[in-house]
C-alpha positions as a Markdown table, in Angstrom:
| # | Residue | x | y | z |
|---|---|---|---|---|
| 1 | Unk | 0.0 | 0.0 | 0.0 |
| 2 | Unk | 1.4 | 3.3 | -0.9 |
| 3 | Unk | 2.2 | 6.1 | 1.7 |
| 4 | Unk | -0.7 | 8.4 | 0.3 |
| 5 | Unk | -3.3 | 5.5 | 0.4 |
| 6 | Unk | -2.4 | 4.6 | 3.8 |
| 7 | Unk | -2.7 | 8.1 | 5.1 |
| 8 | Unk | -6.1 | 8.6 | 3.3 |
| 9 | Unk | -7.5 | 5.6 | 5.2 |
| 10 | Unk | -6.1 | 6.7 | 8.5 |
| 11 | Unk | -7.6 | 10.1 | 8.5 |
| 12 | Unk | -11.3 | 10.0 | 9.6 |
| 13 | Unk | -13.6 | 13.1 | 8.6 |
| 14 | Unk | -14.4 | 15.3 | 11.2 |
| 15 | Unk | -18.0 | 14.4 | 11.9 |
| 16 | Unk | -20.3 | 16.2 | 14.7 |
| 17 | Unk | -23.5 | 14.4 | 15.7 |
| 18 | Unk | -26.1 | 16.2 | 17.2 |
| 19 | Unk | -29.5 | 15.5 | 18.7 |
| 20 | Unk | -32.0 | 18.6 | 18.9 |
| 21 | Unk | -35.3 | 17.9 | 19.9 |
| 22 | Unk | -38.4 | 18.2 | 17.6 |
| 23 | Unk | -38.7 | 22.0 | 19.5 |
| 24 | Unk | -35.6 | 23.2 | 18.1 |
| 25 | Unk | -37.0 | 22.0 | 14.4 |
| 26 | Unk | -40.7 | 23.7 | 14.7 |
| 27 | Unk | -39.0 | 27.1 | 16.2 |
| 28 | Unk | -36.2 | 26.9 | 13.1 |
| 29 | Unk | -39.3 | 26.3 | 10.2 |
| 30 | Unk | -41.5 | 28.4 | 11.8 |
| 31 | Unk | -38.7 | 31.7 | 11.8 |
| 32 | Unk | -38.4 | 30.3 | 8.1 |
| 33 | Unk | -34.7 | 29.2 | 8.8 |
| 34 | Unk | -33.1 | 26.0 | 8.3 |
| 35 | Unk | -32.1 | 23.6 | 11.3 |
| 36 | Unk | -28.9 | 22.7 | 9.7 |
| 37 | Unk | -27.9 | 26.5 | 9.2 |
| 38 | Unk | -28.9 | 27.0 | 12.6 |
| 39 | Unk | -26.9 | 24.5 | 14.1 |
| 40 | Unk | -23.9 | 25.3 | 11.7 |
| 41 | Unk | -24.0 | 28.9 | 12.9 |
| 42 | Unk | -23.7 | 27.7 | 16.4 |
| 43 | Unk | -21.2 | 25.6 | 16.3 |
| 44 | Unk | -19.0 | 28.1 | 14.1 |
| 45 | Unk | -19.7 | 30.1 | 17.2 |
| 46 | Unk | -18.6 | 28.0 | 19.6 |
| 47 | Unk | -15.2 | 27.6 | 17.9 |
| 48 | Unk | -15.0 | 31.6 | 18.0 |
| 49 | Unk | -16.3 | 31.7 | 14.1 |
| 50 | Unk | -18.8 | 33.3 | 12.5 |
| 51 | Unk | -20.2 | 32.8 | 8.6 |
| 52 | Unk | -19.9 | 35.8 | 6.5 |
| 53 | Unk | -23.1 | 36.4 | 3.6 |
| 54 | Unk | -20.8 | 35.1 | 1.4 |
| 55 | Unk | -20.7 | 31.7 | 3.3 |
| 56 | Unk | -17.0 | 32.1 | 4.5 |
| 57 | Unk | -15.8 | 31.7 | 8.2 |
| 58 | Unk | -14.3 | 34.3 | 10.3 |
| 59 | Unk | -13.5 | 35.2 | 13.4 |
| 60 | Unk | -15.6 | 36.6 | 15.9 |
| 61 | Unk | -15.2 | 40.2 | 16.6 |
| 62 | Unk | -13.5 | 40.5 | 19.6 |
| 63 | Unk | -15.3 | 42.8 | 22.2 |
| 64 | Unk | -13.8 | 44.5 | 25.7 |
| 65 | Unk | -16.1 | 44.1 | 28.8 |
């Protein structure tokens, strides 16, 4: 097996599984936003990122208490 074919099967994908309950869904559809955008926003935050209109991450802007 070559080096790069080894690697590729080494590396897993980065994969974050969540469970939201049905709530989360009906508030998301009835604000006319999707649950998956939602959630991506979220967790972009929670890595100190935030999506630009142009769908790009960046970092928060940082703010002095």
């Amino acid at each position: 097996m070559s080096k790069a074919n080894a690697k590729s099967k080494l590396q897993a994908p980065c994969v974050l599984l969540v469970e939201v309950p049905p709530q989360f869904i009906a508030l998301c559809e009835d604000s006319g936003a999707s649950p998956q955008v939602a959630l991506r926003g979220m967790a972009a935050m929670v890595c100190g990122l935030r999506y630009d209109e142009n769908d790009r991450l960046h970092p928060l802007p940082q703010t002095t208490a």
